[in-house]
Coordinates of C-alpha atoms in Angstrom, one line a residue:
Chain A
M1080 CA 23.1 35.4 -28.4
I1081 CA 20.5 34.2 -26.1
P1082 CA 22.0 33.7 -23.0
V1083 CA 20.7 30.1 -21.6
N1084 CA 18.3 31.2 -19.0
W1085 CA 16.0 33.5 -21.0
V1086 CA 14.9 30.5 -22.6
V1087 CA 15.0 28.3 -19.7
A1088 CA 12.1 31.1 -18.5
L1089 CA 10.2 31.5 -21.5
A1090 CA 10.0 27.8 -21.6
A1091 CA 9.0 27.7 -18.1
I1092 CA 5.9 30.6 -18.6
I1093 CA 4.6 28.5 -21.6
F1094 CA 5.0 25.9 -19.0
A1095 CA 2.9 27.4 -16.7
I1096 CA -0.3 28.9 -19.5
G1097 CA -0.3 25.2 -20.4
A1098 CA -0.8 23.9 -17.0
I1099 CA -2.9 26.4 -15.6
G1100 CA -5.3 25.7 -19.1
V1101 CA -5.4 22.8 -17.7
M1102 CA -6.9 22.9 -14.5
T1103 CA -9.2 26.1 -15.3
R1104 CA -10.6 25.7 -19.5
R1105 CA -13.8 23.6 -19.6
N1106 CA -13.9 22.3 -23.3
P1107 CA -11.3 19.1 -23.8
L1108 CA -10.5 20.7 -27.0
I1109 CA -8.7 23.9 -25.2
M1110 CA -7.9 21.3 -22.6
F1111 CA -5.4 19.1 -25.0
M1112 CA -3.8 22.1 -27.1
S1113 CA -2.9 23.6 -23.3
A1114 CA -1.9 20.0 -22.4
E1115 CA 0.3 20.0 -25.5
M1116 CA 1.5 23.4 -24.9
M1117 CA 3.4 22.1 -21.5
W1118 CA 4.4 19.6 -24.0
N1119 CA 6.6 22.1 -25.9
A1120 CA 7.8 24.0 -23.4
A1121 CA 9.6 20.4 -22.2
A1122 CA 11.2 20.7 -25.9
L1123 CA 12.2 24.0 -25.7
A1124 CA 13.8 23.0 -22.3
F1125 CA 15.6 19.9 -24.0
I1126 CA 17.1 21.9 -26.5
A1127 CA 18.2 25.0 -24.7
F1128 CA 20.1 22.7 -22.6
A1129 CA 21.5 20.9 -25.1
R1130 CA 23.1 24.2 -26.3
Q1131 CA 24.7 24.6 -22.6
W1132 CA 25.7 21.1 -22.6
H1133 CA 27.2 21.2 -26.1
S1134 CA 25.6 17.3 -26.0
M1135 CA 22.9 16.3 -29.4
S1136 CA 21.0 14.0 -26.2
G1137 CA 18.7 16.5 -26.1
Q1138 CA 18.0 18.0 -29.4
V1139 CA 16.9 13.7 -29.4
M1140 CA 14.9 14.5 -27.1
A1141 CA 13.0 17.3 -28.9
F1142 CA 12.3 15.2 -32.0
L1143 CA 10.8 12.3 -29.8
I1144 CA 9.3 14.7 -28.1
V1145 CA 7.4 16.3 -31.1
G1146 CA 7.2 12.9 -33.0
T1147 CA 5.7 11.5 -30.2
A1148 CA 2.7 14.7 -29.6
A1149 CA 1.7 14.2 -33.1
A1150 CA 1.0 11.2 -31.9
E1151 CA -0.7 11.3 -29.3
V1152 CA -3.0 14.5 -31.5
G1153 CA -4.2 11.7 -33.5
I1154 CA -5.4 9.6 -31.3
G1155 CA -6.5 12.5 -28.8
L1156 CA -8.9 13.8 -31.7
A1157 CA -9.9 10.6 -32.7
I1158 CA -11.4 10.9 -29.1
I1159 CA -12.5 14.2 -29.1
V1160 CA -14.7 13.9 -32.4
T1161 CA -16.7 10.7 -31.2
V1162 CA -17.2 12.0 -27.8
Y1163 CA -18.5 15.2 -29.5
H1164 CA -21.1 12.7 -31.9
R1165 CA -22.4 11.0 -28.8
R1166 CA -22.9 13.9 -27.4
H1167 CA -23.1 17.1 -29.5
R1168 CA -21.5 19.6 -26.3
L1169 CA -17.6 19.7 -25.5
D1170 CA -17.7 20.6 -21.8
I1171 CA -15.9 18.8 -20.0
D1172 CA -18.4 19.4 -16.8
E1173 CA -21.4 18.5 -19.0
I1174 CA -20.0 14.9 -19.9
S1175 CA -18.5 14.0 -16.4
G1176 CA -21.4 11.6 -15.4
M1177 CA -19.5 9.7 -13.1
K1178 CA -19.1 10.4 -9.2
G1179 CA -18.2 9.0 -6.3
Chain B
M38 CA 25.6 -12.9 -24.6
S39 CA 24.4 -9.9 -28.1
S40 CA 22.1 -7.3 -27.6
M41 CA 19.8 -9.1 -30.4
H42 CA 19.5 -12.4 -28.1
L43 CA 18.7 -9.9 -24.8
M44 CA 16.1 -7.9 -26.6
L45 CA 14.6 -10.7 -28.0
P46 CA 11.8 -10.6 -25.9
E47 CA 11.0 -6.9 -26.7
Y48 CA 11.4 -8.1 -30.9
L49 CA 9.5 -10.7 -30.9
L50 CA 6.7 -8.9 -29.6
A51 CA 7.0 -5.8 -31.6
G52 CA 6.9 -8.8 -34.6
F53 CA 4.1 -9.9 -32.8
V54 CA 2.0 -6.2 -33.3
L55 CA 3.2 -6.6 -37.4
L56 CA 1.5 -9.7 -37.7
T57 CA -1.5 -9.3 -35.2
L58 CA -2.1 -6.4 -37.6
V59 CA -1.8 -8.4 -40.8
G60 CA -4.2 -11.1 -39.3
N61 CA -6.8 -8.0 -38.9
M62 CA -6.8 -8.1 -42.3
V63 CA -7.5 -11.8 -43.7
V64 CA -10.4 -13.2 -44.4
G65 CA -12.4 -15.4 -42.1
D66 CA -12.7 -15.1 -38.4
R67 CA -10.1 -11.5 -38.3
V68 CA -10.7 -11.1 -34.8
R69 CA -10.2 -15.0 -33.7
V70 CA -7.2 -15.6 -35.8
A71 CA -5.7 -11.8 -34.1
S72 CA -5.8 -12.8 -31.0
W73 CA -5.0 -16.1 -31.6
L74 CA -1.6 -14.8 -33.2
G75 CA -2.2 -11.9 -30.2
L76 CA -1.7 -14.8 -28.2
I77 CA 0.7 -17.4 -29.0
G78 CA 3.1 -13.3 -29.3
L79 CA 2.5 -12.5 -25.7
L80 CA 3.1 -16.4 -24.8
S81 CA 6.9 -16.7 -26.8
S82 CA 7.9 -13.6 -25.0
F83 CA 7.1 -15.1 -21.9
V84 CA 9.1 -18.3 -22.7
V85 CA 11.7 -16.4 -24.1
S86 CA 12.2 -13.8 -21.6
A87 CA 11.8 -16.4 -18.6
S88 CA 14.7 -18.7 -20.7
I89 CA 17.3 -15.2 -20.3
W90 CA 16.0 -14.9 -17.1
S91 CA 17.1 -18.9 -16.5
V92 CA 20.7 -18.1 -17.6
S93 CA 21.7 -15.6 -15.1
L94 CA 23.3 -12.9 -16.6
K95 CA 25.3 -10.1 -15.4
P96 CA 23.1 -7.0 -16.4
A97 CA 24.3 -5.3 -20.2
V98 CA 24.0 -2.3 -20.6
L99 CA 22.9 -1.7 -24.6
L100 CA 22.3 0.9 -27.0
N101 CA 24.5 3.9 -25.6
G102 CA 23.0 3.2 -21.8
G103 CA 19.5 3.6 -23.2
V104 CA 18.8 0.1 -22.0
V105 CA 19.6 -2.0 -19.6
V106 CA 19.0 -5.8 -19.7
D107 CA 19.2 -7.7 -16.4
N108 CA 17.2 -9.7 -14.3
Y109 CA 15.0 -6.9 -12.7
S110 CA 13.5 -6.4 -16.5
L111 CA 13.5 -9.3 -17.3
L112 CA 11.1 -10.3 -14.3
V113 CA 9.3 -7.4 -15.3
N114 CA 8.9 -8.5 -18.6
L115 CA 6.9 -11.5 -17.3
F116 CA 4.4 -9.9 -15.3
V117 CA 3.1 -7.6 -17.8
L118 CA 3.9 -10.3 -20.2
L119 CA 0.9 -12.3 -17.8
A120 CA -1.3 -8.6 -17.4
G121 CA -1.6 -8.7 -21.7
I122 CA -2.0 -12.7 -21.3
G123 CA -5.0 -11.9 -19.1
A124 CA -6.5 -9.5 -21.0
I125 CA -6.1 -11.1 -24.5
L126 CA -7.8 -14.3 -22.8
L127 CA -11.1 -12.2 -20.7
G128 CA -11.2 -10.0 -24.2
W129 CA -11.0 -13.6 -26.1
G130 CA -14.0 -13.3 -29.4
E131 CA -15.1 -9.6 -28.2
T132 CA -15.6 -8.0 -31.0
R133 CA -17.8 -4.9 -28.8
W134 CA -14.4 -3.4 -28.5
G135 CA -13.3 -3.8 -32.3
Q136 CA -10.7 -5.3 -34.4
E137 CA -7.8 -3.4 -32.8
F138 CA -8.3 -4.5 -29.9
V139 CA -5.8 -7.6 -29.6
A140 CA -2.9 -5.3 -31.5
L141 CA -3.2 -2.5 -29.0
V142 CA -2.9 -4.8 -26.5
L143 CA 0.5 -6.3 -26.9
V144 CA 1.6 -2.4 -28.5
S145 CA 0.1 -1.8 -24.8
V146 CA 2.6 -4.5 -22.9
L147 CA 5.8 -3.2 -25.1
G148 CA 5.2 0.0 -22.9
M149 CA 4.9 -2.1 -19.7
M150 CA 8.1 -3.9 -21.0
I151 CA 9.9 -0.8 -22.4
L152 CA 9.9 0.4 -19.0
G153 CA 10.9 -2.7 -17.4
L154 CA 14.7 -1.8 -19.2
A155 CA 15.3 2.0 -19.6
G156 CA 18.2 3.2 -18.9
N157 CA 17.9 6.7 -19.8
T158 CA 15.2 9.6 -19.4
I159 CA 14.5 9.0 -23.2
V160 CA 13.7 5.2 -22.9
L161 CA 11.9 6.6 -19.7
F162 CA 9.6 8.7 -22.3
L163 CA 8.6 6.7 -25.3
G164 CA 8.4 3.6 -22.3
I165 CA 5.8 6.1 -20.4
E166 CA 4.2 6.4 -24.4
V167 CA 4.5 3.6 -25.7
L168 CA 2.5 2.5 -22.6
S169 CA -0.1 4.7 -22.4
L170 CA -1.2 5.7 -25.9
P171 CA -3.5 2.9 -26.6
L172 CA -4.5 2.1 -23.8
Y173 CA -6.2 5.7 -24.4
I174 CA -8.5 4.6 -27.5
L175 CA -9.1 2.0 -26.0
A176 CA -10.2 2.4 -22.5
A177 CA -12.4 4.7 -25.5
S178 CA -13.5 1.3 -26.9
E179 CA -16.5 0.6 -25.3
H180 CA -20.0 2.4 -27.2
T181 CA -21.3 3.5 -24.3
A182 CA -21.1 7.3 -22.6
A183 CA -19.1 6.4 -19.9
G184 CA -16.6 4.7 -22.4
G185 CA -16.6 7.7 -23.9
E186 CA -15.8 9.6 -20.5
A187 CA -13.6 7.7 -19.5
G188 CA -11.3 7.4 -22.4
L189 CA -11.6 11.8 -23.3
K190 CA -10.9 11.5 -18.8
Y191 CA -7.8 9.5 -19.7
L192 CA -6.5 11.1 -22.4
L193 CA -6.9 15.0 -20.9
L194 CA -5.0 13.1 -18.0
G195 CA -2.4 11.6 -19.1
A196 CA -1.3 13.5 -21.6
F197 CA -1.0 16.3 -18.5
S198 CA 0.8 14.1 -16.4
S199 CA 3.2 13.4 -19.3
G200 CA 3.4 16.9 -20.0
I201 CA 4.5 17.5 -16.0
L202 CA 6.8 14.4 -16.6
L203 CA 8.7 15.7 -19.3
F204 CA 8.6 19.2 -17.9
G205 CA 11.1 18.1 -14.7
L206 CA 12.9 15.2 -17.2
A207 CA 14.5 19.0 -19.2
L208 CA 15.3 20.5 -15.6
L209 CA 17.4 17.5 -14.7
Y210 CA 19.0 17.8 -17.8
G211 CA 19.6 21.1 -17.2
A212 CA 21.3 20.4 -13.2
L213 CA 22.9 17.2 -14.4
G214 CA 23.5 17.7 -18.1
S215 CA 23.1 13.5 -18.2
L216 CA 19.9 11.9 -19.6
S217 CA 21.4 8.4 -18.0
F218 CA 20.4 7.4 -14.8
I219 CA 23.3 5.8 -14.2
N220 CA 25.2 9.5 -14.3
F221 CA 22.7 10.6 -12.3
A222 CA 24.2 8.6 -9.2
S223 CA 27.6 10.4 -9.3
L224 CA 26.3 14.0 -10.7
T225 CA 23.3 14.0 -7.6
N226 CA 25.5 14.9 -4.4
V227 CA 24.9 18.8 -5.0
G228 CA 21.5 19.5 -5.1
T229 CA 20.4 22.5 -7.0
P230 CA 16.4 24.2 -7.1
M231 CA 17.1 22.7 -10.8
M232 CA 17.4 19.7 -9.7
W233 CA 14.9 19.5 -6.6
A234 CA 11.9 20.5 -9.3
G235 CA 12.7 18.4 -11.9
L236 CA 13.0 15.3 -9.8
S237 CA 9.7 16.7 -7.8
L238 CA 8.1 17.5 -11.5
T239 CA 9.5 13.6 -12.5
L240 CA 7.7 11.8 -9.7
V241 CA 4.2 13.4 -10.4
G242 CA 4.2 12.7 -14.0
I243 CA 5.1 8.5 -12.7
F244 CA 2.6 9.0 -9.6
F245 CA 0.0 10.2 -11.9
K246 CA 0.5 7.0 -13.6
L247 CA 1.0 4.9 -11.1
G248 CA -2.8 6.6 -9.1
I249 CA -1.1 8.0 -5.8
V250 CA -3.5 10.0 -3.8
P251 CA -3.5 13.3 -4.6
F252 CA -3.0 12.1 -8.6
H253 CA -5.2 9.7 -8.0
M254 CA -8.8 11.0 -9.3
W255 CA -8.8 9.7 -12.3
V256 CA -8.4 6.2 -12.0
P257 CA -11.8 5.1 -10.1
D258 CA -13.7 7.2 -13.8
V259 CA -11.5 5.3 -16.1
Y260 CA -11.5 2.3 -14.7
E261 CA -14.8 2.2 -14.7
G262 CA -15.7 3.4 -18.1
S263 CA -13.2 1.3 -20.2
P264 CA -13.8 -2.5 -21.1
S265 CA -13.1 -4.8 -18.1
A266 CA -10.2 -6.6 -19.8
V267 CA -8.7 -3.8 -20.4
T268 CA -9.3 -2.5 -17.6
Q269 CA -7.6 -5.6 -16.1
L270 CA -4.4 -4.2 -17.5
M271 CA -4.3 -1.0 -16.2
A272 CA -4.7 -2.2 -13.1
F273 CA -2.0 -4.7 -13.8
G274 CA 0.2 -4.3 -16.7
T275 CA 0.3 -0.3 -16.1
K276 CA 0.7 -0.4 -11.9
V277 CA 4.0 -3.0 -13.0
G278 CA 5.2 -1.2 -15.2
A279 CA 5.1 2.4 -12.9
A280 CA 6.3 0.3 -10.2
A281 CA 9.6 -0.8 -12.0
I282 CA 10.0 2.2 -13.9
L283 CA 10.0 4.3 -10.5
L284 CA 11.9 1.8 -8.3
R285 CA 15.1 2.3 -11.8
F286 CA 14.8 5.5 -11.9
L287 CA 15.2 6.1 -7.6
D288 CA 17.6 3.8 -7.2
F289 CA 19.6 2.9 -9.4
G290 CA 19.4 7.2 -10.6
F291 CA 18.5 8.9 -7.4
Y292 CA 20.5 5.6 -4.5
L293 CA 22.7 8.3 -3.6
S294 CA 20.4 11.1 -2.1
P295 CA 17.4 9.5 -0.9
Q296 CA 17.0 12.4 2.2
W297 CA 15.6 13.8 -0.9
W298 CA 13.4 11.9 -2.5
G299 CA 12.5 9.3 0.5
P300 CA 10.4 11.6 3.1
A301 CA 8.0 12.6 0.3
L302 CA 7.6 9.3 -1.0
G303 CA 6.6 8.1 2.6
Y304 CA 3.9 10.3 3.8
L305 CA 2.1 10.2 0.0
A306 CA 2.5 6.1 0.9
V307 CA 0.7 6.3 4.1
L308 CA -1.7 8.8 2.6
T309 CA -2.6 6.7 0.0
M310 CA -2.6 3.6 1.7
I311 CA -5.6 5.5 3.7
V312 CA -7.3 7.7 1.1
G313 CA -7.6 4.7 -1.0
N314 CA -8.6 2.1 0.5
L315 CA -10.9 4.4 2.5
L316 CA -12.4 5.9 -0.5
A317 CA -13.2 2.3 -1.9
L318 CA -15.4 1.6 1.5
P319 CA -18.5 2.8 0.4
Q320 CA -18.3 1.9 -3.8
T321 CA -21.3 0.0 -4.3
D322 CA -19.9 -0.8 -8.6
L323 CA -17.3 -3.5 -8.1
K324 CA -15.1 -1.6 -10.7
R325 CA -14.9 1.0 -9.1
L326 CA -14.1 -0.6 -5.7
L327 CA -11.4 -2.4 -8.0
G328 CA -9.7 1.1 -9.2
Y329 CA -10.1 2.4 -5.1
S330 CA -8.4 -1.0 -4.0
G331 CA -6.0 0.0 -7.6
I332 CA -5.0 2.8 -5.7
G333 CA -4.7 1.6 -2.6
H334 CA -1.7 -1.2 -3.4
A335 CA -0.6 1.8 -5.0
G336 CA 0.5 3.3 -1.9
F337 CA 1.7 -0.4 -0.4
L338 CA 4.1 -0.6 -3.4
L339 CA 5.8 2.5 -2.0
V340 CA 5.8 1.9 1.3
G341 CA 8.6 -0.6 -0.3
V342 CA 10.0 2.3 -3.0
A343 CA 9.9 4.4 0.2
T344 CA 11.8 2.2 2.1
H345 CA 14.9 2.3 0.2
S346 CA 16.1 -1.2 1.4
L347 CA 16.7 -3.6 -0.9
D348 CA 14.5 -5.5 1.9
G349 CA 11.9 -2.7 0.3
A350 CA 12.8 -2.9 -3.7
R351 CA 12.0 -6.9 -3.3
A352 CA 9.3 -7.0 -1.1
M353 CA 7.5 -4.1 -4.1
L354 CA 8.7 -6.2 -6.3
F355 CA 7.0 -9.3 -4.2
Y356 CA 4.0 -7.5 -3.8
L357 CA 3.0 -6.9 -7.8
L358 CA 2.4 -10.7 -8.3
P359 CA 0.4 -11.5 -5.4
Y360 CA -1.5 -8.0 -6.7
G361 CA -2.1 -8.9 -10.4
F362 CA -2.8 -12.2 -9.5
A363 CA -5.8 -11.3 -7.5
V364 CA -6.7 -8.3 -9.7
L365 CA -6.4 -11.1 -12.8
G366 CA -9.0 -13.2 -11.0
A367 CA -11.2 -10.9 -9.5
F368 CA -11.9 -9.3 -13.0
A369 CA -12.8 -13.6 -15.0
V370 CA -15.5 -12.9 -12.1
L371 CA -17.0 -9.8 -13.0
I372 CA -16.5 -11.0 -17.1
F373 CA -18.4 -13.1 -15.8
V374 CA -20.9 -11.6 -13.8
A375 CA -21.7 -8.6 -16.8
G376 CA -22.5 -11.1 -19.4
N377 CA -23.4 -8.5 -21.6
Q378 CA -23.7 -5.3 -19.2
D379 CA -21.3 -2.7 -18.8
S380 CA -20.6 -2.8 -15.6
V381 CA -21.5 -4.6 -12.1
T382 CA -22.2 -3.2 -9.3
L383 CA -22.2 -5.6 -5.9
S384 CA -26.2 -6.1 -6.0
D385 CA -25.3 -7.9 -9.0
L386 CA -23.2 -10.4 -7.3
K387 CA -26.2 -11.6 -5.0
G388 CA -26.5 -15.2 -4.9
L389 CA -23.2 -15.9 -6.6
A390 CA -22.6 -18.1 -3.7
S391 CA -25.3 -20.5 -4.2
R392 CA -25.8 -20.1 -8.3
R393 CA -22.4 -20.8 -8.6
P394 CA -20.7 -22.0 -5.5
L395 CA -17.5 -22.4 -7.3
M396 CA -16.9 -19.2 -8.6
A397 CA -17.8 -17.5 -5.5
A398 CA -15.4 -19.4 -3.6
F399 CA -12.8 -18.1 -5.8
F400 CA -14.4 -14.8 -6.1
I401 CA -14.2 -15.2 -2.4
I402 CA -10.1 -15.7 -2.3
V403 CA -9.0 -13.3 -4.8
M404 CA -11.1 -11.0 -2.4
L405 CA -9.4 -12.4 1.0
S406 CA -6.1 -12.0 -1.3
F407 CA -6.8 -8.0 -1.9
A408 CA -7.1 -8.4 2.0
G409 CA -4.7 -9.9 3.4
I410 CA -5.7 -13.1 4.9
P411 CA -2.9 -15.3 5.6
L412 CA -2.9 -18.7 3.7
T413 CA -3.1 -16.0 0.2
G414 CA -0.5 -14.2 -2.1
G415 CA -1.6 -11.0 -0.6
F416 CA -0.8 -11.8 3.4
V417 CA 3.5 -12.8 2.3
G418 CA 3.1 -9.7 0.4
K419 CA 2.3 -7.6 3.1
F420 CA 4.1 -9.1 5.1
Y421 CA 6.9 -9.1 3.4
L422 CA 6.4 -5.1 3.1
L423 CA 5.9 -4.6 6.8
Q424 CA 9.2 -7.0 7.6
A425 CA 11.0 -4.2 5.3
A426 CA 9.4 -1.1 6.7
L427 CA 10.4 -2.8 10.1
F428 CA 13.6 -3.5 9.5
A429 CA 14.5 0.2 7.4
N430 CA 13.8 1.4 10.7
Q431 CA 10.4 3.8 10.0
P432 CA 7.4 2.6 12.2
G433 CA 5.5 4.8 10.3
L434 CA 5.1 3.3 7.0
A435 CA 4.3 0.7 8.9
I436 CA 1.4 1.7 11.0
G437 CA 0.0 3.0 8.0
L438 CA -0.2 -0.1 6.2
V439 CA -1.5 -1.9 8.9
V440 CA -4.6 1.0 9.4
G441 CA -4.7 0.7 5.8
T442 CA -4.9 -3.1 5.2
L443 CA -7.7 -2.6 8.3
L444 CA -9.6 -0.1 6.2
G445 CA -9.5 -2.6 2.8
L446 CA -11.1 -5.3 5.0
G447 CA -14.3 -3.7 5.2
A448 CA -13.7 -2.9 1.2
Y449 CA -13.3 -6.3 -0.1
L450 CA -15.8 -8.2 2.6
R451 CA -19.0 -6.2 1.2
P452 CA -18.3 -8.1 -1.9
V453 CA -17.8 -10.6 -0.3
Q454 CA -21.4 -10.3 2.0
A455 CA -23.3 -9.7 -1.6
L456 CA -22.6 -13.3 -2.7
F457 CA -24.7 -14.9 -0.1
S458 CA -27.5 -13.0 -0.5
P459 CA -30.7 -14.2 -1.6
A460 CA -29.9 -13.9 -5.3
D461 CA -32.3 -11.3 -7.8
E462 CA -34.4 -14.2 -9.8
S463 CA -34.3 -11.5 -13.0
R464 CA -30.7 -11.8 -13.6
P465 CA -29.5 -14.3 -15.5
V466 CA -27.1 -17.4 -14.2
P467 CA -23.5 -16.4 -14.6
Q468 CA -21.6 -18.4 -17.5
W469 CA -18.5 -19.5 -17.8
T470 CA -16.2 -19.3 -20.6
V471 CA -13.7 -20.4 -21.9
G472 CA -10.9 -17.7 -21.7
G473 CA -12.0 -16.6 -18.2
A474 CA -11.7 -19.4 -16.9
I475 CA -8.1 -20.2 -17.9
V476 CA -7.3 -16.8 -16.4
L477 CA -9.4 -18.0 -13.5
A478 CA -7.3 -21.0 -12.5
V479 CA -4.1 -19.6 -13.4
A480 CA -5.3 -16.6 -10.8
I481 CA -6.5 -19.3 -8.6
I482 CA -3.6 -21.4 -8.2
G483 CA -1.1 -18.6 -8.7
T484 CA -2.3 -17.2 -4.8
I485 CA -2.9 -19.6 -3.3
G486 CA 0.8 -21.3 -4.4
L487 CA 2.2 -17.5 -3.3
G488 CA 0.5 -18.1 0.4
V489 CA 1.3 -21.4 1.5
Y490 CA 5.1 -21.6 -0.2
P491 CA 6.3 -18.2 -1.7
T492 CA 9.5 -19.7 -1.7
P493 CA 10.5 -20.2 -5.4
I494 CA 9.2 -16.6 -5.8
V495 CA 10.9 -14.9 -3.3
H496 CA 13.6 -16.4 -4.5
M497 CA 13.1 -15.6 -7.8
V498 CA 12.8 -12.0 -6.9
N499 CA 15.5 -11.6 -4.3
Q500 CA 17.8 -12.8 -7.6
S501 CA 16.0 -10.3 -9.4
A502 CA 16.4 -7.1 -7.0
N503 CA 20.3 -7.9 -6.4
F504 CA 21.7 -5.4 -8.6
F505 CA 20.8 -2.3 -6.7
W506 CA 23.7 -0.9 -5.3
L507 CA 25.8 -3.0 -6.9
H508 CA 26.5 -1.3 -10.0

């Protein structure tokens, strides 16, 4: 049986990769994907802790995270496609016109 | 009372979301049908919330501890429904933002109501997402480059902050073995590193939504690019929802251990008040200025939470209302002046005092309330916050509050000064609209009423906030 700590460590690594991805990448699609990775890391951590505590609520939370993430992807991709149609470029620094 | 009865405001609103969607499909003037349905839904939910509030009930814990219906959650309902009604009226008959505008506003308001009654982290997370997802679409619904940019920025930072929040909640669950706020309180006596990390990540997630200073960079851009009625909903409703959940989360779950979060919140409050108001000073776009003003006011709200006292909780809850009235009034005038334009700069306000004296007078009252001048609601709200900071023996917070207010005064007097400059004759004279006039009238009555005779509302807020440390 894999110790819970290892799973949590894996979740933390995935979370860190996602966070770094959001902060360093400039393509909105990749940034969005990295943010979704952070969500999935949280879901993984919830499942690991649910096994540690022998309670179902963590697993419930993981299901809700997956469901909400699906809804968010639907909305997010629609917005990204709209922006792409207007600009035909996807670079967050070029899209960014508002300053100050 | 049964759970069906206690959660009737939420059920009603959810039902009216579906009705509004059906209303969008009927033949005829679809936007108008949907707007009426949405307005009726929000108003009926408002009336039901008020009637349940007036039967001063004991806190009811429902759905296995996930939902707590008490006077606090019902008062939050009233505040966010006010914001929702304002958004519908300000966007009345507006076809530019698509047919879904009304339904999305209703879903978002439902999310804010859920945040008011959350009793565990599952409901906290769902509330934040139900609030945010419709707002991403609404932010992007202006068909301009700025609209798309606002939607994209809000989406990316919203997803990022929700990820941080979720991982924080996961670590809290790992450290404490429970998702319920009430259980947190008895488990947080021993601070483990994992609990520390979880608490700080969760707070960062909520601070993003609230717009607290190191996490505020999305606020001005999103406010500037979104349709004005939606910006009003973000500025008032989202702030109420995020502040409500912050207060509930900390004062339900971590009220025994304020030494872990109190100082951090205090420093962030002072930083937010000063930076938010300082950055508002050089702004020329009115919506952007209101965005920075919203950041500054988030700092004022944080003062109430950071004092960790009953006075602070009450002051924060009270402050939401004068701030909300001022936001409603400011955006009503902004929509009058904008007409068919997307944005309003300070130069667009020139000559309003001579062309539309009444509109200008109302705008001045609203700006003075933002700044906290006596005889307006903003002053009473700031007074209670200052009192709470001093009673809690935290002079640093009080000094920060005063400095922030003084800086804000400069920012809010610049639009007022523009009103009296000579008019640019090429610009059309701003026209009143029925919906905007209703919102403006309510906002002015509320602002002046709270400033002159705040007792009934103060009494109401005190009754709503007195459950802390008593459960």
